[in-house]
Amino acid sequence: MTQTRHRVRVSAVARLGPSIREIHLEPLEGDHLPAFSPGSHVVMELPLGEHVLRNAYSLTSSPFERSRYAIAVRRQPDSRGGSRWIHDELVPGRQLRIEAPNNYFPIRAPADGAPLLLIAGGIGITPFMSLLRARRPDSGPMSLHYAFRDRVDTAYLAELKRLLGSDLHTYESTAGERLDPASLLAAQHLGTQVAVCGPAAMIEAVRAKAAALGWPEQRVLYERFSAPAGGTPFRVRLQRSGRSIAVSSEETLLEALERAQVPVRSLCRAGVCGECRTDLLGGEAEHQDLFLSDQEKTAQCAVMPCVSRACAGGELLLDL
Amino acid sequence: MSRIFYSKPSYSPVSPQPHSRHHLIIADASGAARAAKLQAACAGPNTVLLIAPADARLPEAELREPRELADRLSALIAQLPAGTSCYLFGRESFIWPAAIRLQDLGTARSQIHVERCGPMVRDVLCIHCKTRMHDVTDTLVCCDGCDLLLWNYDHFSRRHGAYMGFQVNAEQADDTPVAEALSS
Ligand code: FES
């Protein structure tokens, strides 16, 4: 926990669809919140009963707006209670703690005037909102391809139409509309930067197609909108302290370690930043992170506790 | 003179990149032969820009004047597919500024492949008066602008496509090393 914390108050809760809420947060002290760049997220502490859940949310407000932050949250039926709590319990006036923003998805064109192609799936639209809301007439060419299940329960459609006009392309799957990454990427010109945020399958499809079409890796930026949280319960043993801790199906390994007061540094809590990297001394991990190299994953020499778990029925031995 | 700082590029022969949807080949007169070889080895569609007089080995090349290159590249970038590989052949004073231009337009460094061709010559930029000397062959050169004797230093500016030249005998006018032919 290397981040400064800030106390904020919920100033508004807006309904963006039957199962999506936008939450506005204003500072409790002073009148400015820390500056951030498009694509940033904040980790918010959610007081759920006796334990505190720490979830990361993309900032959807414009970076030019410093007096408040906005985040958008979809109710996830199988979530660990974070989104349910936000939807059912969070009301204006409520005070919360957040960590200063961090950015692992810095969305920007690679050069002045180079086109930016944005691809969003469902609630994966959120990291793009801060960029689009700060868009200026001279911001350079950009287009958004937005795929979702059905238009009624989709965030920001009307606002995006206003912001982007004909640069917005939508794909409603219940209406039989499909976003085809192959033809979309094939039509792009040299110098284009693509940024994609959505379900893992969508990101994989875009990355695979881009590679097949000869795109350089650094022109494909991606962010998985939800880290896999929870799974099969397992045990973890700590080499240095000799402790053994149970990780329930409801929590991540990082959360279990935090609950047991074992200090592990973390930032993104989504397997991206590398901050929580811990040496693995025994056992086989199911990695799920985007940080370790393929060699490291196969060697089973380290884990990212924010997203990794033990392989079915296994136990992990950590250098802690 | 002891060398404190190297920024001299090193090169290895470039070859056609697999998975590319288009190959953009750019060459000056000294790179034409290599450009022709690479074009012959390219399977897919390609464009050849020759910043030199016509060359029989590259019959389909588009011919351009040096001053037209920057604008032509911006127009091309807006037409070629994202999965294009760019290959640059020629003198260092030519390939590097062109590579920088491509990057300024959004091409990723990993899409750009450069190969130095032609005689062992350098453009030298006098750091004292900013005069540029073309095709210098020796480790010492007398500045055309300010007449100082310059050490042709291994400090290369990719943006300028030139090596920096420093006064060699600044402390003692009679202490002048012997000029040698450039070897690399
Ligand atoms: S906290 Fe960032 S990778 Fe785990």
PDB file of N, CA and C in Angstrom, chain A residues 143-219:
ATOM      1  N   SER A 143     -11.831   7.242 -33.283  1.00  0.00           N
ATOM      2  CA  SER A 143     -13.148   6.645 -33.464  1.00  0.00           C
ATOM      3  C   SER A 143     -13.338   5.584 -32.398  1.00  0.00           C
ATOM      4  N   LEU A 144     -14.594   5.376 -32.040  1.00  0.00           N
ATOM      5  CA  LEU A 144     -14.913   4.416 -30.994  1.00  0.00           C
ATOM      6  C   LEU A 144     -15.834   3.340 -31.551  1.00  0.00           C
ATOM      7  N   HIS A 145     -15.450   2.096 -31.354  1.00  0.00           N
ATOM      8  CA  HIS A 145     -16.293   0.962 -31.714  1.00  0.00           C
ATOM      9  C   HIS A 145     -16.736   0.318 -30.406  1.00  0.00           C
ATOM     10  N   TYR A 146     -18.037   0.349 -30.170  1.00  0.00           N
ATOM     11  CA  TYR A 146     -18.582   0.028 -28.858  1.00  0.00           C
ATOM     12  C   TYR A 146     -19.561  -1.139 -29.016  1.00  0.00           C
ATOM     13  N   ALA A 147     -19.193  -2.279 -28.443  1.00  0.00           N
ATOM     14  CA  ALA A 147     -20.044  -3.470 -28.530  1.00  0.00           C
ATOM     15  C   ALA A 147     -20.704  -3.711 -27.178  1.00  0.00           C
ATOM     16  N   PHE A 148     -21.986  -4.043 -27.195  1.00  0.00           N
ATOM     17  CA  PHE A 148     -22.710  -4.275 -25.937  1.00  0.00           C
ATOM     18  C   PHE A 148     -23.869  -5.217 -26.204  1.00  0.00           C
ATOM     19  N   ARG A 149     -24.478  -5.693 -25.103  1.00  0.00           N
ATOM     20  CA  ARG A 149     -25.558  -6.647 -25.248  1.00  0.00           C
ATOM     21  C   ARG A 149     -26.830  -5.983 -25.763  1.00  0.00           C
ATOM     22  N   ASP A 150     -27.361  -5.046 -24.981  1.00  0.00           N
ATOM     23  CA  ASP A 150     -28.533  -4.361 -25.502  1.00  0.00           C
ATOM     24  C   ASP A 150     -28.528  -2.903 -25.076  1.00  0.00           C
ATOM     25  N   ARG A 151     -29.047  -2.056 -25.929  1.00  0.00           N
ATOM     26  CA  ARG A 151     -28.836  -0.620 -25.782  1.00  0.00           C
ATOM     27  C   ARG A 151     -29.468  -0.020 -24.537  1.00  0.00           C
ATOM     28  N   VAL A 152     -30.496  -0.693 -24.015  1.00  0.00           N
ATOM     29  CA  VAL A 152     -31.180  -0.157 -22.830  1.00  0.00           C
ATOM     30  C   VAL A 152     -30.241  -0.131 -21.621  1.00  0.00           C
ATOM     31  N   ASP A 153     -29.455  -1.190 -21.470  1.00  0.00           N
ATOM     32  CA  ASP A 153     -28.605  -1.281 -20.291  1.00  0.00           C
ATOM     33  C   ASP A 153     -27.136  -1.039 -20.654  1.00  0.00           C
ATOM     34  N   THR A 154     -26.880   0.038 -21.382  1.00  0.00           N
ATOM     35  CA  THR A 154     -25.528   0.348 -21.827  1.00  0.00           C
ATOM     36  C   THR A 154     -25.182   1.779 -21.438  1.00  0.00           C
ATOM     37  N   ALA A 155     -24.001   1.940 -20.872  1.00  0.00           N
ATOM     38  CA  ALA A 155     -23.634   3.242 -20.325  1.00  0.00           C
ATOM     39  C   ALA A 155     -23.247   4.241 -21.410  1.00  0.00           C
ATOM     40  N   TYR A 156     -23.649   5.470 -21.214  1.00  0.00           N
ATOM     41  CA  TYR A 156     -23.132   6.636 -21.939  1.00  0.00           C
ATOM     42  C   TYR A 156     -23.475   6.725 -23.428  1.00  0.00           C
ATOM     43  N   LEU A 157     -24.432   5.920 -23.915  1.00  0.00           N
ATOM     44  CA  LEU A 157     -24.683   5.934 -25.367  1.00  0.00           C
ATOM     45  C   LEU A 157     -25.024   7.312 -25.906  1.00  0.00           C
ATOM     46  N   ALA A 158     -25.983   7.987 -25.242  1.00  0.00           N
ATOM     47  CA  ALA A 158     -26.422   9.294 -25.750  1.00  0.00           C
ATOM     48  C   ALA A 158     -25.275  10.301 -25.686  1.00  0.00           C
ATOM     49  N   GLU A 159     -24.546  10.274 -24.589  1.00  0.00           N
ATOM     50  CA  GLU A 159     -23.444  11.223 -24.441  1.00  0.00           C
ATOM     51  C   GLU A 159     -22.351  10.966 -25.487  1.00  0.00           C
ATOM     52  N   LEU A 160     -22.076   9.697 -25.759  1.00  0.00           N
ATOM     53  CA  LEU A 160     -21.050   9.366 -26.753  1.00  0.00           C
ATOM     54  C   LEU A 160     -21.459   9.833 -28.144  1.00  0.00           C
ATOM     55  N   LYS A 161     -22.728   9.694 -28.417  1.00  0.00           N
ATOM     56  CA  LYS A 161     -23.239  10.135 -29.716  1.00  0.00           C
ATOM     57  C   LYS A 161     -22.980  11.644 -29.860  1.00  0.00           C
ATOM     58  N   ARG A 162     -23.227  12.364 -28.775  1.00  0.00           N
ATOM     59  CA  ARG A 162     -23.019  13.811 -28.782  1.00  0.00           C
ATOM     60  C   ARG A 162     -21.524  14.135 -28.922  1.00  0.00           C
ATOM     61  N   LEU A 163     -20.698  13.391 -28.195  1.00  0.00           N
ATOM     62  CA  LEU A 163     -19.265  13.688 -28.200  1.00  0.00           C
ATOM     63  C   LEU A 163     -18.595  13.300 -29.512  1.00  0.00           C
ATOM     64  N   LEU A 164     -19.058  12.198 -30.115  1.00  0.00           N
ATOM     65  CA  LEU A 164     -18.321  11.632 -31.242  1.00  0.00           C
ATOM     66  C   LEU A 164     -19.029  11.727 -32.585  1.00  0.00           C
ATOM     67  N   GLY A 165     -20.344  11.916 -32.582  1.00  0.00           N
ATOM     68  CA  GLY A 165     -21.074  11.973 -33.857  1.00  0.00           C
ATOM     69  C   GLY A 165     -20.830  10.729 -34.681  1.00  0.00           C
ATOM     70  N   SER A 166     -20.364  10.938 -35.913  1.00  0.00           N
ATOM     71  CA  SER A 166     -20.206   9.799 -36.824  1.00  0.00           C
ATOM     72  C   SER A 166     -18.965   8.978 -36.504  1.00  0.00           C
ATOM     73  N   ASP A 167     -18.159   9.406 -35.543  1.00  0.00           N
ATOM     74  CA  ASP A 167     -17.005   8.599 -35.142  1.00  0.00           C
ATOM     75  C   ASP A 167     -17.378   7.518 -34.131  1.00  0.00           C
ATOM     76  N   LEU A 168     -18.683   7.450 -33.785  1.00  0.00           N
ATOM     77  CA  LEU A 168     -19.145   6.386 -32.890  1.00  0.00           C
ATOM     78  C   LEU A 168     -19.785   5.274 -33.717  1.00  0.00           C
ATOM     79  N   HIS A 169     -19.357   4.047 -33.484  1.00  0.00           N
ATOM     80  CA  HIS A 169     -19.944   2.887 -34.157  1.00  0.00           C
ATOM     81  C   HIS A 169     -20.390   1.919 -33.086  1.00  0.00           C
ATOM     82  N   THR A 170     -21.657   1.523 -33.119  1.00  0.00           N
ATOM     83  CA  THR A 170     -22.148   0.652 -32.052  1.00  0.00           C
ATOM     84  C   THR A 170     -22.542  -0.721 -32.605  1.00  0.00           C
ATOM     85  N   TYR A 171     -22.450  -1.710 -31.742  1.00  0.00           N
ATOM     86  CA  TYR A 171     -22.761  -3.094 -32.115  1.00  0.00           C
ATOM     87  C   TYR A 171     -23.584  -3.684 -30.990  1.00  0.00           C
ATOM     88  N   GLU A 172     -24.869  -3.888 -31.260  1.00  0.00           N
ATOM     89  CA  GLU A 172     -25.773  -4.402 -30.235  1.00  0.00           C
ATOM     90  C   GLU A 172     -25.989  -5.886 -30.501  1.00  0.00           C
ATOM     91  N   SER A 173     -25.483  -6.736 -29.610  1.00  0.00           N
ATOM     92  CA  SER A 173     -25.486  -8.161 -29.941  1.00  0.00           C
ATOM     93  C   SER A 173     -26.900  -8.746 -29.952  1.00  0.00           C
ATOM     94  N   THR A 174     -27.814  -8.242 -29.112  1.00  0.00           N
ATOM     95  CA  THR A 174     -29.183  -8.784 -29.146  1.00  0.00           C
ATOM     96  C   THR A 174     -29.884  -8.440 -30.459  1.00  0.00           C
ATOM     97  N   ALA A 175     -29.377  -7.441 -31.171  1.00  0.00           N
ATOM     98  CA  ALA A 175     -29.951  -7.093 -32.473  1.00  0.00           C
ATOM     99  C   ALA A 175     -29.174  -7.780 -33.591  1.00  0.00           C
ATOM    100  N   GLY A 176     -28.293  -8.701 -33.209  1.00  0.00           N
ATOM    101  CA  GLY A 176     -27.549  -9.458 -34.213  1.00  0.00           C
ATOM    102  C   GLY A 176     -26.357  -8.709 -34.781  1.00  0.00           C
ATOM    103  N   GLU A 177     -25.975  -7.586 -34.180  1.00  0.00           N
ATOM    104  CA  GLU A 177     -24.833  -6.836 -34.704  1.00  0.00           C
ATOM    105  C   GLU A 177     -23.547  -7.344 -34.062  1.00  0.00           C
ATOM    106  N   ARG A 178     -22.531  -7.545 -34.875  1.00  0.00           N
ATOM    107  CA  ARG A 178     -21.270  -8.095 -34.367  1.00  0.00           C
ATOM    108  C   ARG A 178     -20.107  -7.192 -34.746  1.00  0.00           C
ATOM    109  N   LEU A 179     -19.220  -7.012 -33.795  1.00  0.00           N
ATOM    110  CA  LEU A 179     -17.988  -6.273 -34.084  1.00  0.00           C
ATOM    111  C   LEU A 179     -16.967  -7.290 -34.566  1.00  0.00           C
ATOM    112  N   ASP A 180     -16.453  -7.087 -35.759  1.00  0.00           N
ATOM    113  CA  ASP A 180     -15.481  -8.035 -36.308  1.00  0.00           C
ATOM    114  C   ASP A 180     -14.085  -7.399 -36.278  1.00  0.00           C
ATOM    115  N   PRO A 181     -13.265  -7.795 -35.293  1.00  0.00           N
ATOM    116  CA  PRO A 181     -11.946  -7.156 -35.152  1.00  0.00           C
ATOM    117  C   PRO A 181     -11.100  -7.278 -36.417  1.00  0.00           C
ATOM    118  N   ALA A 182     -11.219  -8.392 -37.120  1.00  0.00           N
ATOM    119  CA  ALA A 182     -10.363  -8.602 -38.288  1.00  0.00           C
ATOM    120  C   ALA A 182     -10.584  -7.531 -39.353  1.00  0.00           C
ATOM    121  N   SER A 183     -11.854  -7.301 -39.718  1.00  0.00           N
ATOM    122  CA  SER A 183     -12.064  -6.330 -40.790  1.00  0.00           C
ATOM    123  C   SER A 183     -11.816  -4.907 -40.293  1.00  0.00           C
ATOM    124  N   LEU A 184     -12.100  -4.681 -39.025  1.00  0.00           N
ATOM    125  CA  LEU A 184     -11.850  -3.350 -38.461  1.00  0.00           C
ATOM    126  C   LEU A 184     -10.354  -3.026 -38.488  1.00  0.00           C
ATOM    127  N   LEU A 185      -9.547  -3.964 -38.036  1.00  0.00           N
ATOM    128  CA  LEU A 185      -8.100  -3.712 -37.982  1.00  0.00           C
ATOM    129  C   LEU A 185      -7.492  -3.655 -39.376  1.00  0.00           C
ATOM    130  N   ALA A 186      -8.024  -4.474 -40.277  1.00  0.00           N
ATOM    131  CA  ALA A 186      -7.466  -4.509 -41.638  1.00  0.00           C
ATOM    132  C   ALA A 186      -7.664  -3.161 -42.332  1.00  0.00           C
ATOM    133  N   ALA A 187      -8.676  -2.406 -41.912  1.00  0.00           N
ATOM    134  CA  ALA A 187      -8.974  -1.148 -42.586  1.00  0.00           C
ATOM    135  C   ALA A 187      -8.164   0.030 -42.036  1.00  0.00           C
ATOM    136  N   GLN A 188      -7.319  -0.212 -41.027  1.00  0.00           N
ATOM    137  CA  GLN A 188      -6.600   0.906 -40.399  1.00  0.00           C
ATOM    138  C   GLN A 188      -5.285   1.199 -41.104  1.00  0.00           C
ATOM    139  N   HIS A 189      -4.905   2.481 -41.032  1.00  0.00           N
ATOM    140  CA  HIS A 189      -3.673   2.898 -41.694  1.00  0.00           C
ATOM    141  C   HIS A 189      -2.477   2.903 -40.756  1.00  0.00           C
ATOM    142  N   LEU A 190      -1.325   2.895 -41.371  1.00  0.00           N
ATOM    143  CA  LEU A 190      -0.039   2.917 -40.651  1.00  0.00           C
ATOM    144  C   LEU A 190      -0.039   4.079 -39.655  1.00  0.00           C
ATOM    145  N   GLY A 191       0.457   3.822 -38.451  1.00  0.00           N
ATOM    146  CA  GLY A 191       0.518   4.884 -37.447  1.00  0.00           C
ATOM    147  C   GLY A 191      -0.649   4.843 -36.483  1.00  0.00           C
ATOM    148  N   THR A 192      -1.683   4.057 -36.802  1.00  0.00           N
ATOM    149  CA  THR A 192      -2.855   3.988 -35.932  1.00  0.00           C
ATOM    150  C   THR A 192      -2.520   3.297 -34.608  1.00  0.00           C
ATOM    151  N   GLN A 193      -3.044   3.851 -33.529  1.00  0.00           N
ATOM    152  CA  GLN A 193      -2.934   3.216 -32.221  1.00  0.00           C
ATOM    153  C   GLN A 193      -4.303   2.643 -31.873  1.00  0.00           C
ATOM    154  N   VAL A 194      -4.333   1.383 -31.454  1.00  0.00           N
ATOM    155  CA  VAL A 194      -5.607   0.825 -31.026  1.00  0.00           C
ATOM    156  C   VAL A 194      -5.559   0.620 -29.523  1.00  0.00           C
ATOM    157  N   ALA A 195      -6.682   0.921 -28.865  1.00  0.00           N
ATOM    158  CA  ALA A 195      -6.804   0.680 -27.426  1.00  0.00           C
ATOM    159  C   ALA A 195      -8.100  -0.090 -27.226  1.00  0.00           C
ATOM    160  N   VAL A 196      -8.005  -1.214 -26.504  1.00  0.00           N
ATOM    161  CA  VAL A 196      -9.197  -2.046 -26.333  1.00  0.00           C
ATOM    162  C   VAL A 196      -9.406  -2.353 -24.861  1.00  0.00           C
ATOM    163  N   CYS A 197     -10.675  -2.243 -24.434  1.00  0.00           N
ATOM    164  CA  CYS A 197     -11.016  -2.604 -23.062  1.00  0.00           C
ATOM    165  C   CYS A 197     -12.345  -3.338 -23.094  1.00  0.00           C
ATOM    166  N   GLY A 198     -12.363  -4.521 -22.482  1.00  0.00           N
ATOM    167  CA  GLY A 198     -13.587  -5.305 -22.490  1.00  0.00           C
ATOM    168  C   GLY A 198     -13.290  -6.669 -21.918  1.00  0.00           C
ATOM    169  N   PRO A 199     -14.172  -7.631 -22.196  1.00  0.00           N
ATOM    170  CA  PRO A 199     -13.951  -8.984 -21.696  1.00  0.00           C
ATOM    171  C   PRO A 199     -12.669  -9.588 -22.283  1.00  0.00           C
ATOM    172  N   ALA A 200     -12.097 -10.529 -21.560  1.00  0.00           N
ATOM    173  CA  ALA A 200     -10.835 -11.141 -21.966  1.00  0.00           C
ATOM    174  C   ALA A 200     -10.896 -11.683 -23.400  1.00  0.00           C
ATOM    175  N   ALA A 201     -12.030 -12.278 -23.774  1.00  0.00           N
ATOM    176  CA  ALA A 201     -12.131 -12.877 -25.106  1.00  0.00           C
ATOM    177  C   ALA A 201     -12.014 -11.810 -26.192  1.00  0.00           C
ATOM    178  N   MET A 202     -12.583 -10.649 -25.933  1.00  0.00           N
ATOM    179  CA  MET A 202     -12.513  -9.567 -26.906  1.00  0.00           C
ATOM    180  C   MET A 202     -11.075  -9.076 -27.058  1.00  0.00           C
ATOM    181  N   ILE A 203     -10.401  -8.924 -25.945  1.00  0.00           N
ATOM    182  CA  ILE A 203      -9.015  -8.456 -25.983  1.00  0.00           C
ATOM    183  C   ILE A 203      -8.143  -9.465 -26.722  1.00  0.00           C
ATOM    184  N   GLU A 204      -8.344 -10.749 -26.411  1.00  0.00           N
ATOM    185  CA  GLU A 204      -7.562 -11.782 -27.081  1.00  0.00           C
ATOM    186  C   GLU A 204      -7.796 -11.753 -28.581  1.00  0.00           C
ATOM    187  N   ALA A 205      -9.065 -11.579 -28.992  1.00  0.00           N
ATOM    188  CA  ALA A 205      -9.380 -11.557 -30.421  1.00  0.00           C
ATOM    189  C   ALA A 205      -8.677 -10.388 -31.096  1.00  0.00           C
ATOM    190  N   VAL A 206      -8.715  -9.219 -30.475  1.00  0.00           N
ATOM    191  CA  VAL A 206      -8.086  -8.038 -31.080  1.00  0.00           C
ATOM    192  C   VAL A 206      -6.573  -8.227 -31.158  1.00  0.00           C
ATOM    193  N   ARG A 207      -5.978  -8.730 -30.090  1.00  0.00           N
ATOM    194  CA  ARG A 207      -4.515  -8.902 -30.093  1.00  0.00           C
ATOM    195  C   ARG A 207      -4.080  -9.923 -31.141  1.00  0.00           C
ATOM    196  N   ALA A 208      -4.826 -11.025 -31.223  1.00  0.00           N
ATOM    197  CA  ALA A 208      -4.449 -12.070 -32.178  1.00  0.00           C
ATOM    198  C   ALA A 208      -4.580 -11.556 -33.613  1.00  0.00           C
ATOM    199  N   LYS A 209      -5.671 -10.861 -33.901  1.00  0.00           N
ATOM    200  CA  LYS A 209      -5.870 -10.344 -35.263  1.00  0.00           C
ATOM    201  C   LYS A 209      -4.808  -9.317 -35.604  1.00  0.00           C
ATOM    202  N   ALA A 210      -4.506  -8.446 -34.657  1.00  0.00           N
ATOM    203  CA  ALA A 210      -3.499  -7.407 -34.910  1.00  0.00           C
ATOM    204  C   ALA A 210      -2.154  -8.055 -35.237  1.00  0.00           C
ATOM    205  N   ALA A 211      -1.784  -9.071 -34.470  1.00  0.00           N
ATOM    206  CA  ALA A 211      -0.507  -9.737 -34.715  1.00  0.00           C
ATOM    207  C   ALA A 211      -0.505 -10.369 -36.098  1.00  0.00           C
ATOM    208  N   ALA A 212      -1.623 -10.992 -36.469  1.00  0.00           N
ATOM    209  CA  ALA A 212      -1.704 -11.651 -37.775  1.00  0.00           C
ATOM    210  C   ALA A 212      -1.617 -10.636 -38.910  1.00  0.00           C
ATOM    211  N   LEU A 213      -2.037  -9.402 -38.641  1.00  0.00           N
ATOM    212  CA  LEU A 213      -2.019  -8.370 -39.682  1.00  0.00           C
ATOM    213  C   LEU A 213      -0.734  -7.559 -39.660  1.00  0.00           C
ATOM    214  N   GLY A 214       0.247  -8.010 -38.863  1.00  0.00           N
ATOM    215  CA  GLY A 214       1.541  -7.341 -38.866  1.00  0.00           C
ATOM    216  C   GLY A 214       1.619  -6.082 -38.020  1.00  0.00           C
ATOM    217  N   TRP A 215       0.644  -5.870 -37.129  1.00  0.00           N
ATOM    218  CA  TRP A 215       0.706  -4.686 -36.258  1.00  0.00           C
ATOM    219  C   TRP A 215       1.839  -4.858 -35.254  1.00  0.00           C
ATOM    220  N   PRO A 216       2.561  -3.773 -34.987  1.00  0.00           N
ATOM    221  CA  PRO A 216       3.563  -3.868 -33.918  1.00  0.00           C
ATOM    222  C   PRO A 216       2.852  -3.907 -32.559  1.00  0.00           C
ATOM    223  N   GLU A 217       3.446  -4.655 -31.626  1.00  0.00           N
ATOM    224  CA  GLU A 217       2.807  -4.838 -30.315  1.00  0.00           C
ATOM    225  C   GLU A 217       2.472  -3.530 -29.610  1.00  0.00           C
ATOM    226  N   GLN A 218       3.397  -2.551 -29.729  1.00  0.00           N
ATOM    227  CA  GLN A 218       3.163  -1.331 -28.953  1.00  0.00           C
ATOM    228  C   GLN A 218       2.024  -0.476 -29.507  1.00  0.00           C
ATOM    229  N   ARG A 219       1.451  -0.875 -30.652  1.00  0.00           N
ATOM    230  CA  ARG A 219       0.309  -0.134 -31.174  1.00  0.00           C
ATOM    231  C   ARG A 219      -1.013  -0.757 -30.721  1.00  0.00           C
TER     232      ARG A 219
END
